[in-house]
XYZ file of C-alpha atoms in Angstrom:
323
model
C 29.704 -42.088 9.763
C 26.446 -40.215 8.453
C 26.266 -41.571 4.180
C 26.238 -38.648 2.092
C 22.858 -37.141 0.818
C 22.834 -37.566 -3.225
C 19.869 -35.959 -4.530
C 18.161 -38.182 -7.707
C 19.201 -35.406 -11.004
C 15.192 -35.318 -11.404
C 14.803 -33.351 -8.311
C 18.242 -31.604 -8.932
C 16.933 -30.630 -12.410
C 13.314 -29.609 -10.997
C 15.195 -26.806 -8.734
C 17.186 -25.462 -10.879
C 14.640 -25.233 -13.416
C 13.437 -21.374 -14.440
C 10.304 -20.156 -15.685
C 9.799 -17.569 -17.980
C 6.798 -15.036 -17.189
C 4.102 -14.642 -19.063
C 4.013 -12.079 -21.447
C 1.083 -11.330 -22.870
C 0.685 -8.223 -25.602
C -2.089 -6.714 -25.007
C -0.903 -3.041 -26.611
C -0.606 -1.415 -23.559
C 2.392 0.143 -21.987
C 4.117 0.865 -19.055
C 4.022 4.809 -19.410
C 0.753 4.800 -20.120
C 0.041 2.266 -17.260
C 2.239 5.165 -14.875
C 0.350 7.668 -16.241
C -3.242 6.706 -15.524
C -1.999 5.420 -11.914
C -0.484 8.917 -11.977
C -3.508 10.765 -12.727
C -5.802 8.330 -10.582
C -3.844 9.910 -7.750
C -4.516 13.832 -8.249
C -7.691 13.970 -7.023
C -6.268 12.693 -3.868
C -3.164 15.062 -3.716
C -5.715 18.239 -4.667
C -7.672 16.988 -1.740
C -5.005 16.492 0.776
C -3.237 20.331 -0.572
C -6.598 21.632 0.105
C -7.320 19.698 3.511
C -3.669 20.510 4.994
C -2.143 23.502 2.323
C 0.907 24.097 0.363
C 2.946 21.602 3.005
C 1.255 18.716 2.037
C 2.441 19.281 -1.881
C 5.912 20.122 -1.011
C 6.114 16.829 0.711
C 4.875 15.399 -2.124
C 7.124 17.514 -4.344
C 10.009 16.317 -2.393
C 9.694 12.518 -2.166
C 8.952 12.566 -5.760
C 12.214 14.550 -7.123
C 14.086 12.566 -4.924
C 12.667 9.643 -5.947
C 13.521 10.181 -9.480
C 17.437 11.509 -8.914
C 17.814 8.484 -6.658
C 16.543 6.041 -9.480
C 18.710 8.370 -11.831
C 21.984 7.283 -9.838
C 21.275 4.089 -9.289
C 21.130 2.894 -12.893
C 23.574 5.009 -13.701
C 25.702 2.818 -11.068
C 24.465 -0.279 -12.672
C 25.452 0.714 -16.053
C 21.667 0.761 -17.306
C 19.437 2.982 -19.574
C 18.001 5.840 -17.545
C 14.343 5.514 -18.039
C 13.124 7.775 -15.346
C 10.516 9.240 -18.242
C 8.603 5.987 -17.209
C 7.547 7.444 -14.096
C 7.302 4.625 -12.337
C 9.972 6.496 -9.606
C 7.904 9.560 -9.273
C 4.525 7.044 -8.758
C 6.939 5.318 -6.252
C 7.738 8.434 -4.231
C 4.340 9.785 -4.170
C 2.695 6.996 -3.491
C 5.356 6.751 -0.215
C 4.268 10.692 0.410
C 0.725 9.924 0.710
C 1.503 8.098 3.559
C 3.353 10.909 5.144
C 1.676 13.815 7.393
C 1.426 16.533 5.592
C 3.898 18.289 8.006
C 6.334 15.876 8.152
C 10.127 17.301 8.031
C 11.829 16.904 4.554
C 14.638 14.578 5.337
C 12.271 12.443 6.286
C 10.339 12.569 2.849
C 13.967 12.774 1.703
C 14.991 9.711 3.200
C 11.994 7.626 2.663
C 12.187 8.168 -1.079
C 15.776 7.124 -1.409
C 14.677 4.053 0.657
C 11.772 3.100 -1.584
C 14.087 3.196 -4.514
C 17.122 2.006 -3.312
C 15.542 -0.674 -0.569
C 12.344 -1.496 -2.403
C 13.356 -2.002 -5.512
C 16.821 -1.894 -7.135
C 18.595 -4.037 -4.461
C 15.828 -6.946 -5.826
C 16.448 -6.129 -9.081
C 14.399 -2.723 -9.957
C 10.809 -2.137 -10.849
C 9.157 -4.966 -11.184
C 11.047 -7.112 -8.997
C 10.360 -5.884 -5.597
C 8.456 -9.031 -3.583
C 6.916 -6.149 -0.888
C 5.487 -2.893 -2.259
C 8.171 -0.630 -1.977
C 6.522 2.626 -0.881
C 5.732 0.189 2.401
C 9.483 -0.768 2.810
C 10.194 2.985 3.269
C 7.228 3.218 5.150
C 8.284 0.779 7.797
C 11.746 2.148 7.551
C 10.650 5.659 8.434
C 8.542 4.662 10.965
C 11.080 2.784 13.157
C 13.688 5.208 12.498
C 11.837 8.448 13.245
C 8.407 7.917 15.201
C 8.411 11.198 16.313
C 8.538 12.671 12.857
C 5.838 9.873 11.653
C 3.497 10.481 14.037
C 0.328 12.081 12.581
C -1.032 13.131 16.018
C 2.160 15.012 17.001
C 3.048 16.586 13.519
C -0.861 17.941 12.804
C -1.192 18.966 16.635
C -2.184 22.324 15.430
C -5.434 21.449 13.450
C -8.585 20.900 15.448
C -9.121 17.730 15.011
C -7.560 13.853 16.019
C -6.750 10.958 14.329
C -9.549 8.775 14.391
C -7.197 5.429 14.339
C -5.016 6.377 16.995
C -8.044 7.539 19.312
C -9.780 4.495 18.707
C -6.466 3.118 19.712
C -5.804 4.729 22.509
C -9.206 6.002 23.972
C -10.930 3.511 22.709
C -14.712 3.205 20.750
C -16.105 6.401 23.700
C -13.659 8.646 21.645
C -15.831 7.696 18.106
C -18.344 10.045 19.482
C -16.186 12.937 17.828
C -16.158 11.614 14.345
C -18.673 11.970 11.443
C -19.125 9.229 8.719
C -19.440 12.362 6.296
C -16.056 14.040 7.353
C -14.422 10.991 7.211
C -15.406 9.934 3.820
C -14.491 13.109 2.865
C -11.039 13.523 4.329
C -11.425 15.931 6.886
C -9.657 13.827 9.329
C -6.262 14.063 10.463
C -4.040 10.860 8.902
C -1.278 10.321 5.769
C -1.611 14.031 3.449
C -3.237 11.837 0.684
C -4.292 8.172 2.349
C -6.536 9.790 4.093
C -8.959 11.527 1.304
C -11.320 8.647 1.111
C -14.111 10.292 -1.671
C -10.853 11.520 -3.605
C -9.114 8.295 -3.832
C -12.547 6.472 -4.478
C -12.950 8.420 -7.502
C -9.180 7.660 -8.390
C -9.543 3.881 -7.993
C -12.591 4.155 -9.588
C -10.522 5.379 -12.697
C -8.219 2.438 -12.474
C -11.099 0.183 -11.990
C -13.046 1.953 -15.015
C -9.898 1.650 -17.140
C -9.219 -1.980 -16.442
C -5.820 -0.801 -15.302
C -5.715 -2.454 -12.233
C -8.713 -5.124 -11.591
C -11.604 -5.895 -8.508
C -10.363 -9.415 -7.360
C -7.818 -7.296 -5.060
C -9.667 -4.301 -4.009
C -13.273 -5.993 -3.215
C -11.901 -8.805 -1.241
C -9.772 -6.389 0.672
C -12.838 -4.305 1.871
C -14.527 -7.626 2.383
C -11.572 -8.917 4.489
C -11.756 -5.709 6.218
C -15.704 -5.747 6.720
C -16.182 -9.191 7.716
C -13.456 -9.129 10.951
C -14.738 -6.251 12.034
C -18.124 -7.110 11.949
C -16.938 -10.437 13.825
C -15.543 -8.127 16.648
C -17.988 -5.753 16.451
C -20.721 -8.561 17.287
C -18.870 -9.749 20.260
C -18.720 -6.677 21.864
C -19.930 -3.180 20.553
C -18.917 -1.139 23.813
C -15.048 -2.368 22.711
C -14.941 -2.835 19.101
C -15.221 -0.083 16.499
C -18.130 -0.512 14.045
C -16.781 -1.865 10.281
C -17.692 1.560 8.661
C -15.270 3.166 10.880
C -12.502 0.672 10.280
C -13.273 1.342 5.830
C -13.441 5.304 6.343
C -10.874 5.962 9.076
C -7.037 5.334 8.422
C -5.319 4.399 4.959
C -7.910 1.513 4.709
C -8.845 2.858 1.012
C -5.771 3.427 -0.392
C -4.325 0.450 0.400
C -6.936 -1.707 -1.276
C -7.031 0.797 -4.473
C -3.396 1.835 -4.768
C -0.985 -0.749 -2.332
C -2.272 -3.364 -2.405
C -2.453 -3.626 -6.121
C 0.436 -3.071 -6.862
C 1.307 -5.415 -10.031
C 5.089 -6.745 -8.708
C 4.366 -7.989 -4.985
C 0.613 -9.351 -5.371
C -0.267 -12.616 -6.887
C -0.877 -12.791 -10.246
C -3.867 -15.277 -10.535
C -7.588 -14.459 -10.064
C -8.256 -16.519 -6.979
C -5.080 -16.104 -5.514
C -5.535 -12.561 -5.975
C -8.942 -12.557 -4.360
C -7.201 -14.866 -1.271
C -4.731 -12.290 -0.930
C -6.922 -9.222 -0.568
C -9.022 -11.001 2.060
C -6.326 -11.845 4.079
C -4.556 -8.178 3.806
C -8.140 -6.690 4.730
C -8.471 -8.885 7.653
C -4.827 -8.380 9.121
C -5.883 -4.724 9.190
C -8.317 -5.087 11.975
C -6.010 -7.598 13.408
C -3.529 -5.326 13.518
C -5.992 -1.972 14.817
C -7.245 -4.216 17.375
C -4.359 -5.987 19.028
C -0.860 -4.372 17.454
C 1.219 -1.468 18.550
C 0.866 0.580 15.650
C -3.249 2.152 15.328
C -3.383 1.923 11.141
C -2.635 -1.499 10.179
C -2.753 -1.485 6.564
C 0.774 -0.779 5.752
C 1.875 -3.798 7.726
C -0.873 -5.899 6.573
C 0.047 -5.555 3.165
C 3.639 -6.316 3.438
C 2.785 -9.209 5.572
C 0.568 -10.302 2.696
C 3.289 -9.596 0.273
C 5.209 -12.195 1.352
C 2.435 -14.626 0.730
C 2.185 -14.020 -3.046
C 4.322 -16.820 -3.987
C 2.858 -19.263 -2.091
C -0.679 -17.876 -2.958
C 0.169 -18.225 -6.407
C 0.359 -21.420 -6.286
C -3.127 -22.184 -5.461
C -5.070 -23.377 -8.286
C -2.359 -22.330 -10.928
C -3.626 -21.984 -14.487
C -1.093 -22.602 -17.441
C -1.231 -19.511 -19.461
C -3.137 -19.322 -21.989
C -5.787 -22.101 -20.000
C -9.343 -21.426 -19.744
């Protein structure tokens, strides 16, 4: 007969134990937080309305209003304070739209916002809970569920010009030949209606950067993770791996190391971890380009990174208030 397991009360008391977070004042709040992440992101939606027209903001318009009712009814279910004026729903929802063609049906911007807010974030607890960014859940969600109505190629088959991820995919580095450095730092490319205006979400991030509202460790090491594997490719064989200037400009590269990435509830919370996490999110994007099924790797890079934040956190903790 196999003795019982009794576990010494130390350990016992050592898993049950509960940390408080760290709360720091610092005077600034979460509406104004929402609001500069808010504003950081109209340059990129003014871009993306001008690139692709009024469709692109009436996707936008409708992930975001849905966004916001669904939060609306789901703390009203809970029996909590409605405080939709924080925006961080509407941030949510756009954010999710920027990763939508511009074309894209409704219901599916429809859909994806309910899942961001339902999926992403209240079933772990709402905002500031959610251990994966939740504009990614709905992301992923959509993407299974609806390829068709995902697909960038197939939904902007009318404009006269490709995709430069999915060619490089699919054609491989001969179909770079069609693409300009220029037009793709400036977002005339075909790819999500606002993750694709790289100048216009540069000088968005910038913002955040500027304002201290979201800070470097993440972004830098992500565009280092990103430069350094492709380089590594690119130097074993240039006739099969896409320069690294192609794999910053082309794709949602951009704004998810400015806007996804960073976002404050599913990324670590220590410098160095923080820096660990970006590189490894930036290097599963070229992973991902170069030997997954889907051509822009950055949404799943990040959530696969997500998941790392605990255990990345716990690399050279600092007790708060340490030096």
């Amino acid at each position: 007969m196999t003795p019982p397991i009794i576990k010494a009360m130390s350990d016992i008391a050592t898993r049950l134990t509960v940390s408080p977070a760290p709360h720091w004042r610092c005077g600034r709040t979460l509406h104004a937080m929402m609001r500069a992440h808010l504003a950081a992101l109209l340059p990129a939606l003014l871009a993306g309305v001008y690139m692709f027209g009024l469709p692109a903001a009436a996707t936008v318009g409708v992930a975001g209003s849905v966004a916001v009712l669904t939060e609306v009814l789901c703390l009203r279910m809970q029996g909590r304070d409605v405080d939709v004026d924080n925006f961080t729903a509407l941030y949510a929802g756009i954010l999710f739209a920027f990763l939508l063609p511009a074309t894209a049906p409704w219901w599916v911007a429809a859909a994806g916002a309910v899942v961001t807010i339902v999926l992403g974030r209240t079933v772990f607890g709402g905002f500031g809970c959610n251990p994966v960014c939740a504009p990614l859940v709905a992301w992923a969600f959509c993407r299974m569920s609806w390829p068709a109505a995902m697909d960038i190629d197939l939904n902007l088959a009318h404009f006269m010009s490709n995709d430069p991820v999915y060619q490089l995919q699919r054609f491989g580095v001969e179909a770079l030949s069609q693409f300009d450095y220029v037009d793709l730092l400036l977002g005339r490319q075909l790819g999500g209606l606002g993750a694709s205006q790289v100048a216009a979400l540069l000088v968005g991030g910038g913002f955040l950067l500027i304002t201290k509202w979201i800070r470097w460790y993440i972004p830098v090491s992500f565009v280092l993770g990103v430069s350094a594997v492709s380089t590594l490719f690119w130097f074993i064989d240039p006739g099969t791996y896409a320069p690294p200037l192609f794999h910053l400009l082309a794709g949602s590269t951009v704004f998810g190391a400015l806007f996804l990435a960073t976002d404050t509830a599913s990324s670590p919370v220590g410098k160095l971890p923080q820096f660990l996490f970006g590189l490894i999110a930036g290097s599963l994007v070229v992973i991902i380009r170069v030997y997954g099924a889907f051509p822009d790797g950055v949404p799943f890079a990040i959530m696969l990174t997500n998941l790392l934040s605990p255990l990345l956190d716990r690399v050279r903790p600092k007790p708060f208030g340490g030096k």
